[in-house]
């Protein structure tokens, strides 16, 4: 069983910053790609950024230049530093990890953390 627990969400004014964290725990051998996704009411879940174990990074266009993803492989943790937040960034942010439990990788999700940006 693999658990992903996010933290760091909250209410912030436009232009402010938040730093999300997600830690993976449980019985697994290895985590490859970790990522952050978000889902606003009425919208589909979308990728924000992801990072491979070797720290190759991809950002969604809206995240470029404002958000920074990082990870600590030793601690099975991924972070998302979000700066210059906008009201349209309001969403539930989910952590995702491709995790090897037996002999193949499977995708696991956290429960989500709410980010609300007021104008």
mmCIF file of C-alpha atoms in Angstrom:
data_model
loop_
_atom_site.group_PDB
_atom_site.id
_atom_site.type_symbol
_atom_site.label_atom_id
_atom_site.label_comp_id
_atom_site.label_asym_id
_atom_site.label_seq_id
_atom_site.Cartn_x
_atom_site.Cartn_y
_atom_site.Cartn_z
ATOM 1 C CA UNK A 1 0.000 0.000 0.000
ATOM 2 C CA UNK A 2 1.265 3.452 -0.938
ATOM 3 C CA UNK A 3 0.079 6.668 0.653
ATOM 4 C CA UNK A 4 0.658 10.166 -0.655
ATOM 5 C CA UNK A 5 -0.078 13.010 1.714
ATOM 6 C CA UNK A 6 -0.123 16.620 0.524
ATOM 7 C CA UNK A 7 0.194 19.686 2.698
ATOM 8 C CA UNK A 8 0.704 23.402 2.322
ATOM 9 C CA UNK A 9 -2.510 24.501 0.668
ATOM 10 C CA UNK A 10 -4.561 27.389 1.933
ATOM 11 C CA UNK A 11 -5.991 30.815 1.226
ATOM 12 C CA UNK A 12 -3.716 33.479 -0.206
ATOM 13 C CA UNK A 13 -4.174 36.830 -1.898
ATOM 14 C CA UNK A 14 -3.360 37.284 -5.550
ATOM 15 C CA UNK A 15 0.350 37.807 -5.981
ATOM 16 C CA UNK A 16 1.160 35.705 -2.943
ATOM 17 C CA UNK A 17 2.984 32.414 -2.613
ATOM 18 C CA UNK A 18 2.394 28.922 -1.320
ATOM 19 C CA UNK A 19 4.676 25.916 -1.016
ATOM 20 C CA UNK A 20 3.038 22.514 -1.373
ATOM 21 C CA UNK A 21 4.640 19.317 -0.127
ATOM 22 C CA UNK A 22 3.806 15.696 -0.759
ATOM 23 C CA UNK A 23 5.387 12.754 0.991
ATOM 24 C CA UNK A 24 5.033 9.156 -0.112
ATOM 25 C CA UNK A 25 5.036 6.334 2.409
ATOM 26 C CA UNK A 26 4.254 2.635 2.524
ATOM 27 C CA UNK A 27 5.728 -0.527 1.074
ATOM 28 C CA UNK A 28 7.340 0.124 -2.271
ATOM 29 C CA UNK A 29 10.691 -0.289 -3.974
ATOM 30 C CA UNK A 30 11.077 2.864 -5.988
ATOM 31 C CA UNK A 31 9.341 6.003 -7.211
ATOM 32 C CA UNK A 32 9.987 7.241 -10.722
ATOM 33 C CA UNK A 33 8.108 10.337 -11.876
ATOM 34 C CA UNK A 34 6.336 12.529 -9.336
ATOM 35 C CA UNK A 35 4.003 15.301 -10.307
ATOM 36 C CA UNK A 36 1.446 17.866 -9.323
ATOM 37 C CA UNK A 37 -1.989 18.132 -10.907
ATOM 38 C CA UNK A 38 -4.905 20.397 -10.206
ATOM 39 C CA UNK A 39 -8.637 20.376 -10.663
ATOM 40 C CA UNK A 40 -10.908 23.387 -10.443
ATOM 41 C CA UNK A 41 -14.689 23.020 -10.083
ATOM 42 C CA UNK A 42 -16.251 22.053 -13.387
ATOM 43 C CA UNK A 43 -12.875 21.421 -14.995
ATOM 44 C CA UNK A 44 -10.894 18.297 -15.753
ATOM 45 C CA UNK A 45 -7.786 17.474 -13.793
ATOM 46 C CA UNK A 46 -4.721 18.948 -15.476
ATOM 47 C CA UNK A 47 -1.007 18.561 -15.031
ATOM 48 C CA UNK A 48 0.858 21.398 -13.370
ATOM 49 C CA UNK A 49 4.390 20.010 -13.403
ATOM 50 C CA UNK A 50 6.238 16.748 -13.119
ATOM 51 C CA UNK A 51 9.763 15.683 -12.275
ATOM 52 C CA UNK A 52 11.589 12.440 -12.979
ATOM 53 C CA UNK A 53 13.838 10.650 -10.551
ATOM 54 C CA UNK A 54 16.826 12.154 -12.375
ATOM 55 C CA UNK A 55 15.119 15.543 -12.013
ATOM 56 C CA UNK A 56 14.091 16.236 -15.555
ATOM 57 C CA UNK A 57 11.191 18.664 -15.290
ATOM 58 C CA UNK A 58 8.159 19.576 -17.350
ATOM 59 C CA UNK A 59 5.818 22.474 -16.633
ATOM 60 C CA UNK A 60 2.415 23.354 -17.942
ATOM 61 C CA UNK A 61 2.452 26.621 -19.805
ATOM 62 C CA UNK A 62 0.572 28.436 -17.044
ATOM 63 C CA UNK A 63 3.146 27.291 -14.484
ATOM 64 C CA UNK A 64 6.265 28.338 -16.373
ATOM 65 C CA UNK A 65 8.123 31.127 -14.616
ATOM 66 C CA UNK A 66 5.834 31.146 -11.570
ATOM 67 C CA UNK A 67 5.953 27.612 -10.157
ATOM 68 C CA UNK A 68 8.962 25.492 -9.258
ATOM 69 C CA UNK A 69 8.814 21.741 -8.726
ATOM 70 C CA UNK A 70 11.522 19.902 -6.822
ATOM 71 C CA UNK A 71 11.978 16.594 -5.071
ATOM 72 C CA UNK A 72 14.014 14.845 -2.430
ATOM 73 C CA UNK A 73 14.501 11.245 -3.535
ATOM 74 C CA UNK A 74 15.863 10.143 -0.168
ATOM 75 C CA UNK A 75 12.724 11.392 1.570
ATOM 76 C CA UNK A 76 10.240 10.386 -1.164
ATOM 77 C CA UNK A 77 8.990 13.944 -1.188
ATOM 78 C CA UNK A 78 8.002 16.354 -3.936
ATOM 79 C CA UNK A 79 7.468 20.084 -3.549
ATOM 80 C CA UNK A 80 5.718 22.777 -5.539
ATOM 81 C CA UNK A 81 6.692 26.353 -4.855
ATOM 82 C CA UNK A 82 4.006 28.615 -6.296
ATOM 83 C CA UNK A 83 4.697 32.321 -6.669
ATOM 84 C CA UNK A 84 2.696 35.208 -8.125
ATOM 85 C CA UNK A 85 -0.496 33.285 -7.622
ATOM 86 C CA UNK A 86 -3.612 34.290 -9.546
ATOM 87 C CA UNK A 87 -7.300 33.727 -8.805
ATOM 88 C CA UNK A 88 -7.409 31.281 -11.701
ATOM 89 C CA UNK A 89 -4.906 29.090 -9.852
ATOM 90 C CA UNK A 90 -7.665 28.261 -7.381
ATOM 91 C CA UNK A 91 -8.126 24.486 -7.416
ATOM 92 C CA UNK A 92 -7.539 21.294 -5.524
ATOM 93 C CA UNK A 93 -3.925 20.313 -6.060
ATOM 94 C CA UNK A 94 -3.081 16.615 -6.199
ATOM 95 C CA UNK A 95 0.213 14.821 -5.891
ATOM 96 C CA UNK A 96 0.924 11.863 -8.152
ATOM 97 C CA UNK A 97 3.702 9.291 -8.039
ATOM 98 C CA UNK A 98 4.577 6.421 -10.343
ATOM 99 C CA UNK A 99 5.563 3.828 -7.791
ATOM 100 C CA UNK A 100 7.002 0.336 -8.052
ATOM 101 C CA UNK A 101 5.322 -1.867 -5.471
ATOM 102 C CA UNK A 102 6.047 -5.293 -7.000
ATOM 103 C CA UNK A 103 7.584 -5.607 -10.459
ATOM 104 C CA UNK A 104 5.936 -2.747 -12.332
ATOM 105 C CA UNK A 105 5.070 0.892 -11.802
ATOM 106 C CA UNK A 106 1.581 1.984 -10.904
ATOM 107 C CA UNK A 107 0.169 5.464 -10.447
ATOM 108 C CA UNK A 108 -0.850 6.681 -7.007
ATOM 109 C CA UNK A 109 -2.659 9.842 -5.962
ATOM 110 C CA UNK A 110 -2.884 11.908 -2.842
ATOM 111 C CA UNK A 111 -6.143 13.147 -1.408
ATOM 112 C CA UNK A 112 -5.569 16.703 -2.596
ATOM 113 C CA UNK A 113 -5.013 20.038 -0.921
ATOM 114 C CA UNK A 114 -7.152 23.102 -1.565
ATOM 115 C CA UNK A 115 -5.506 26.243 -2.897
ATOM 116 C CA UNK A 116 -7.665 29.361 -2.960
ATOM 117 C CA UNK A 117 -6.403 32.631 -4.374
ATOM 118 C CA UNK A 118 -8.480 35.703 -3.646
ATOM 119 C CA UNK A 119 -8.489 38.738 -5.900
#
